[in-house]
Short mmCIF file of C-alpha atoms in Angstrom, two decimals:
data_model
loop_
_atom_site.label_atom_id
_atom_site.label_comp_id
_atom_site.label_asym_id
_atom_site.label_seq_id
_atom_site.Cartn_x
_atom_site.Cartn_y
_atom_site.Cartn_z
CA MET A 1 0.00 0.00 0.00
CA PRO A 2 1.51 3.37 -1.02
CA SER A 3 2.28 5.98 1.59
CA ILE A 4 -0.26 8.75 2.05
CA PHE A 5 2.62 11.13 1.23
CA SER A 6 3.46 9.32 -2.02
CA TYR A 7 3.05 10.89 -5.42
CA LEU A 8 -0.29 10.00 -7.11
CA SER A 9 -1.78 8.55 -3.90
CA ALA A 10 -4.70 11.04 -3.90
CA GLU A 11 -8.27 10.03 -4.73
CA VAL A 12 -8.51 12.92 -7.21
CA ASP A 13 -6.56 13.39 -10.42
CA TRP A 14 -7.48 16.42 -12.49
CA CYS A 15 -7.61 16.52 -16.27
CA GLU A 16 -4.16 17.98 -16.86
CA GLY A 17 -1.66 15.31 -17.85
CA ASN A 18 0.79 14.24 -15.17
CA PHE A 19 4.53 15.03 -15.40
CA GLU A 20 4.22 16.42 -18.93
CA HIS A 21 6.30 19.53 -18.24
CA SER A 22 8.38 18.52 -15.23
CA ARG A 23 9.70 15.33 -13.67
CA SER A 24 8.96 16.58 -10.15
CA ILE A 25 5.64 18.41 -10.68
CA ALA A 26 2.63 16.21 -11.42
CA GLU A 27 0.28 18.92 -12.70
CA TYR A 28 2.48 21.79 -13.83
CA TYR A 29 -0.08 24.46 -14.73
CA ASN A 30 -2.44 23.54 -11.89
CA THR A 31 0.52 24.06 -9.58
CA ILE A 32 1.88 27.38 -10.82
CA SER A 33 -1.60 28.93 -11.17
CA ASN A 34 -1.78 29.02 -7.37
CA VAL A 35 0.41 32.11 -7.50
CA SER A 36 -2.94 33.94 -7.64
CA PHE A 37 -3.51 33.18 -3.92
CA PHE A 38 -0.10 34.61 -3.01
CA ILE A 39 -0.99 37.80 -4.90
CA ILE A 40 -4.50 38.43 -3.53
CA SER A 41 -3.44 38.03 0.10
CA PRO A 42 -1.34 41.23 0.30
CA VAL A 43 -3.68 42.99 -2.17
CA LEU A 44 -6.62 42.54 0.22
CA LEU A 45 -4.59 43.99 3.06
CA TYR A 46 -3.39 46.94 1.02
CA LEU A 47 -6.69 47.92 -0.58
CA ASN A 48 -8.78 47.58 2.59
CA ASN A 49 -6.27 49.32 4.84
CA GLN A 50 -8.90 51.59 6.42
CA TYR A 51 -10.86 48.62 7.71
CA VAL A 52 -7.61 46.90 8.73
CA GLN A 53 -6.74 49.89 10.90
CA GLU A 54 -10.04 49.49 12.77
CA HIS A 55 -10.14 45.68 12.88
CA ARG A 56 -6.70 44.31 12.18
CA LYS A 57 -7.25 40.70 13.17
CA PRO A 58 -9.98 39.54 10.70
CA VAL A 59 -8.25 40.57 7.46
CA TYR A 60 -4.85 39.43 8.70
CA TYR A 61 -6.28 36.03 9.59
CA LEU A 62 -8.01 35.78 6.21
CA SER A 63 -4.88 36.81 4.31
CA GLY A 64 -2.84 34.27 6.23
CA MET A 65 -5.32 31.51 5.46
CA LEU A 66 -5.33 32.41 1.76
CA LEU A 67 -1.55 32.03 1.76
CA LEU A 68 -2.03 28.64 3.41
CA VAL A 69 -4.58 27.66 0.76
CA GLY A 70 -2.04 28.56 -1.92
CA ILE A 71 0.76 26.60 -0.24
CA PHE A 72 -1.31 23.46 0.28
CA SER A 73 -2.77 23.63 -3.23
CA VAL A 74 0.75 23.89 -4.66
CA TYR A 75 1.77 20.84 -2.64
CA PHE A 76 -1.30 18.86 -3.73
CA HIS A 77 -1.04 19.55 -7.46
CA MET A 78 2.71 19.08 -7.39
CA THR A 79 2.47 15.62 -5.78
CA LEU A 80 -1.17 14.49 -6.14
CA SER A 81 -0.67 12.89 -2.74
CA TYR A 82 -3.41 11.87 -0.33
CA VAL A 83 -2.10 14.22 2.36
CA GLY A 84 -1.87 17.03 -0.19
CA GLN A 85 -5.50 16.50 -1.19
CA LEU A 86 -6.66 16.67 2.43
CA LEU A 87 -4.61 19.76 3.21
CA ASP A 88 -5.81 21.49 0.06
CA GLU A 89 -9.48 20.91 0.82
CA LEU A 90 -9.30 21.41 4.60
CA SER A 91 -7.46 24.72 4.27
CA ILE A 92 -10.44 26.02 2.27
CA LEU A 93 -12.80 24.76 4.99
CA TRP A 94 -10.76 26.47 7.70
CA THR A 95 -10.67 29.71 5.69
CA LEU A 96 -14.46 29.66 5.39
CA ALA A 97 -14.78 28.93 9.11
CA ILE A 98 -12.59 31.89 10.07
CA SER A 99 -14.54 34.16 7.73
CA TYR A 100 -17.82 33.02 9.27
CA THR A 101 -16.63 33.66 12.82
CA PHE A 102 -15.65 37.25 12.02
CA TRP A 103 -18.25 38.42 9.54
CA PHE A 104 -21.34 36.24 9.75
CA PRO A 105 -24.20 38.67 10.60
CA LYS A 106 -25.60 38.49 14.12
CA ASN A 107 -29.18 38.63 12.84
CA ARG A 108 -28.54 35.26 11.15
CA PHE A 109 -27.28 33.54 14.29
CA PRO A 110 -29.29 30.50 15.48
CA LYS A 111 -31.77 31.43 18.19
CA PHE A 112 -29.83 29.61 20.90
CA ILE A 113 -26.70 31.68 20.18
CA LYS A 114 -26.53 34.83 22.31
CA ASN A 115 -23.28 36.46 21.15
CA ARG A 116 -20.40 36.13 18.68
CA THR A 117 -18.21 34.26 21.17
CA GLN A 118 -20.79 31.46 21.40
CA PHE A 119 -21.11 31.50 17.61
CA ARG A 120 -17.35 31.09 17.24
CA TRP A 121 -17.44 28.04 19.49
CA LEU A 122 -20.27 26.62 17.39
CA VAL A 123 -18.31 27.16 14.17
CA ALA A 124 -15.19 25.65 15.75
CA ILE A 125 -17.07 22.49 16.79
CA ILE A 126 -18.72 22.08 13.37
CA THR A 127 -15.39 22.65 11.62
CA ALA A 128 -13.68 20.06 13.82
CA VAL A 129 -16.39 17.49 13.07
CA ILE A 130 -16.25 18.12 9.31
CA THR A 131 -12.44 17.95 9.45
CA LEU A 132 -12.60 14.50 11.06
CA LEU A 133 -15.29 13.28 8.67
CA SER A 134 -13.28 14.47 5.68
CA PHE A 135 -10.73 11.71 6.30
CA ILE A 136 -13.41 9.11 5.55
CA LYS A 137 -14.16 10.23 1.98
CA PRO A 138 -11.92 13.12 0.88
CA SER A 139 -13.32 13.18 -2.67
CA VAL A 140 -16.67 14.45 -1.31
CA ASN A 141 -15.05 17.49 0.31
CA ALA A 142 -14.88 19.55 -2.87
CA TYR A 143 -18.63 19.24 -3.47
CA LEU A 144 -19.40 20.14 0.14
CA LEU A 145 -17.19 23.23 -0.03
CA ASN A 146 -18.72 24.39 -3.30
CA SER A 147 -22.21 23.96 -1.84
CA PHE A 148 -21.38 26.61 0.78
CA ALA A 149 -21.14 29.13 -2.05
CA PHE A 150 -24.85 28.84 -2.77
CA TYR A 151 -25.72 29.84 0.79
CA LEU A 152 -23.34 32.78 0.57
CA LEU A 153 -25.06 33.86 -2.65
CA TYR A 154 -28.41 33.64 -0.89
CA MET A 155 -27.11 35.82 1.95
CA ILE A 156 -25.87 38.41 -0.52
CA TRP A 157 -29.20 38.41 -2.33
CA SER A 158 -31.08 38.95 0.96
CA PHE A 159 -28.82 41.87 1.85
CA LEU A 160 -29.12 43.45 -1.59
CA ARG A 161 -32.91 43.47 -1.36
CA LYS A 162 -32.59 46.13 1.35
CA CYS A 163 -29.78 48.06 -0.29
CA GLU A 164 -30.13 50.83 -2.88
CA ASP A 165 -26.44 51.64 -3.29
CA GLY A 166 -25.58 51.15 -6.96
CA ARG A 167 -21.91 50.53 -6.19
CA VAL A 168 -22.78 47.62 -3.94
CA HIS A 169 -25.03 46.09 -6.59
CA ARG A 170 -22.28 46.53 -9.18
CA LEU A 171 -19.80 44.82 -6.87
CA ALA A 172 -22.18 41.91 -6.20
CA ALA A 173 -22.87 41.44 -9.92
CA ALA A 174 -19.15 41.39 -10.73
CA MET A 175 -18.49 38.90 -7.93
CA VAL A 176 -21.21 36.54 -9.22
CA VAL A 177 -19.82 36.74 -12.77
CA TRP A 178 -16.28 35.87 -11.65
CA TRP A 179 -17.60 33.11 -9.38
CA ALA A 180 -19.75 31.63 -12.18
CA LEU A 181 -16.78 31.60 -14.55
CA ALA A 182 -14.66 29.91 -11.88
CA ILE A 183 -17.29 27.25 -11.13
CA GLY A 184 -17.76 26.69 -14.86
CA CYS A 185 -14.04 25.96 -15.23
CA TRP A 186 -14.09 23.59 -12.22
CA ILE A 187 -17.08 21.66 -13.57
CA THR A 188 -15.62 21.50 -17.09
CA ASP A 189 -12.32 20.09 -15.86
CA LYS A 190 -14.04 17.64 -13.50
CA TRP A 191 -16.85 16.30 -15.64
CA PHE A 192 -15.87 17.02 -19.24
CA CYS A 193 -12.25 15.91 -19.22
CA GLY A 194 -12.81 13.76 -22.31
CA PHE A 195 -13.95 16.79 -24.27
CA CYS A 196 -10.99 18.81 -22.98
CA GLN A 197 -8.63 16.09 -24.13
CA ARG A 198 -10.22 16.02 -27.58
CA ILE A 199 -9.68 19.76 -28.02
CA ASN A 200 -6.22 19.41 -26.45
CA PHE A 201 -6.94 21.93 -23.68
CA CYS A 202 -6.79 20.35 -20.23
CA TYR A 203 -6.08 23.43 -18.15
CA PHE A 204 -9.49 24.55 -16.92
CA HIS A 205 -8.61 23.73 -13.31
CA SER A 206 -5.71 26.16 -13.44
CA PHE A 207 -8.16 28.83 -14.65
CA TRP A 208 -10.37 27.89 -11.68
CA HIS A 209 -7.54 28.87 -9.33
CA ILE A 210 -7.12 32.26 -10.97
CA LEU A 211 -10.82 33.06 -11.36
CA ILE A 212 -11.81 32.02 -7.82
CA ALA A 213 -8.99 34.17 -6.47
CA ILE A 214 -10.32 37.14 -8.45
CA SER A 215 -13.86 36.49 -7.18
CA LEU A 216 -12.52 36.59 -3.61
CA LEU A 217 -11.17 40.08 -4.27
CA TYR A 218 -14.77 41.10 -4.96
CA CYS A 219 -16.43 38.92 -2.32
CA CYS A 220 -14.40 40.02 0.72
CA PRO A 221 -15.10 43.80 0.48
CA LEU A 222 -18.77 43.00 -0.10
CA PHE A 223 -19.15 40.98 3.10
CA ILE A 224 -17.08 43.45 5.09
CA TYR A 225 -19.33 46.22 3.76
CA PHE A 226 -22.46 44.62 5.22
CA TYR A 227 -20.66 43.78 8.45
CA VAL A 228 -19.65 47.42 8.92
CA LEU A 229 -23.09 48.63 7.88
CA TYR A 230 -24.97 46.60 10.49
CA GLU A 231 -22.42 46.12 13.28
CA MET A 232 -20.17 49.21 13.24
CA PRO A 233 -22.68 52.07 13.52
CA SER A 234 -20.00 54.72 13.97
CA PHE A 235 -18.86 54.24 10.37
CA GLN A 236 -20.43 54.63 6.95
CA PRO A 237 -18.97 52.03 4.56
CA GLN A 238 -18.41 52.95 0.94
CA ILE A 239 -17.36 50.75 -1.97
CA GLN A 240 -14.64 52.28 -4.10
CA TYR A 241 -12.47 50.97 -6.93
CA TRP A 242 -8.77 51.03 -7.64
CA PRO A 243 -7.25 52.52 -9.69
CA CYS A 244 -10.33 54.34 -10.97
CA ASP A 245 -14.09 53.99 -10.45
CA SER A 246 -14.81 54.47 -14.14
CA TRP A 247 -12.72 51.52 -15.32
CA VAL A 248 -14.66 48.49 -16.52
CA VAL A 249 -12.31 46.15 -14.67
CA ALA A 250 -11.08 47.57 -11.36
CA LEU A 251 -10.33 46.23 -7.90
CA PRO A 252 -12.93 47.00 -5.22
CA TYR A 253 -12.09 48.04 -1.70
CA LEU A 254 -13.88 49.32 1.37
CA ALA A 255 -13.59 52.93 2.48
CA LEU A 256 -14.85 54.04 5.90
CA ARG A 257 -16.41 57.36 6.79
CA LYS A 258 -17.13 58.45 10.34
CA THR A 259 -20.81 59.28 9.78
CA HIS A 260 -22.99 56.17 9.58
CA LYS A 261 -25.84 56.04 7.14
CA GLN A 262 -28.25 53.20 6.53
CA CYS A 263 -27.95 51.52 3.13
#
């Protein structure tokens, strides 16, 4: 029986051919495309520096976890090992858990939860249980993680119903577009590998890495916006874009003003 650290011991093997471009890297393009996670981590910190000055811990934790996601994904696609697969998928779970503990709205807490400290304990327990269960059937983890996205989309939709700020709606629309493109690439690589091989283009999973990283650049300021709006009444959040608001493709960030105003 091969070691769980051995090359090609994972339950998942993506469409890209193995060892075609390097003797030591199983999936070359799926590996190097993870550079996107190393880029967005400092970009999030830099663009949202006003929020970071008020609440340093959440964005620093998130940026650190995104670096960890990139590192573990590099290790997985480089080796296609069982341990690499688990670390790749669990790092995403842990990143989601940390994001939930910091930014999940209080008005969506279960009725038996009285404060954010109790909610954090609840998230920690659920995350620990899912982490243990993931060792039983790691191949199911990816579908479970992707299913969380649909609930996040529902949350955004419920927030947008009460919001008339055109910038926020523009940001949400852009995030959904990037996310849909990313999911489309993931599904294509996973379920239509035969077609990809026939057209000699087996790199959709590497595009998934890049596109999902871009969607996170849009998703994070959006969730922070609603958190500030409802739970930091001394500030008025504003969505702005770098380098220029008028550009079709620009990076969103959160600006804070001292006077709070309902959305």
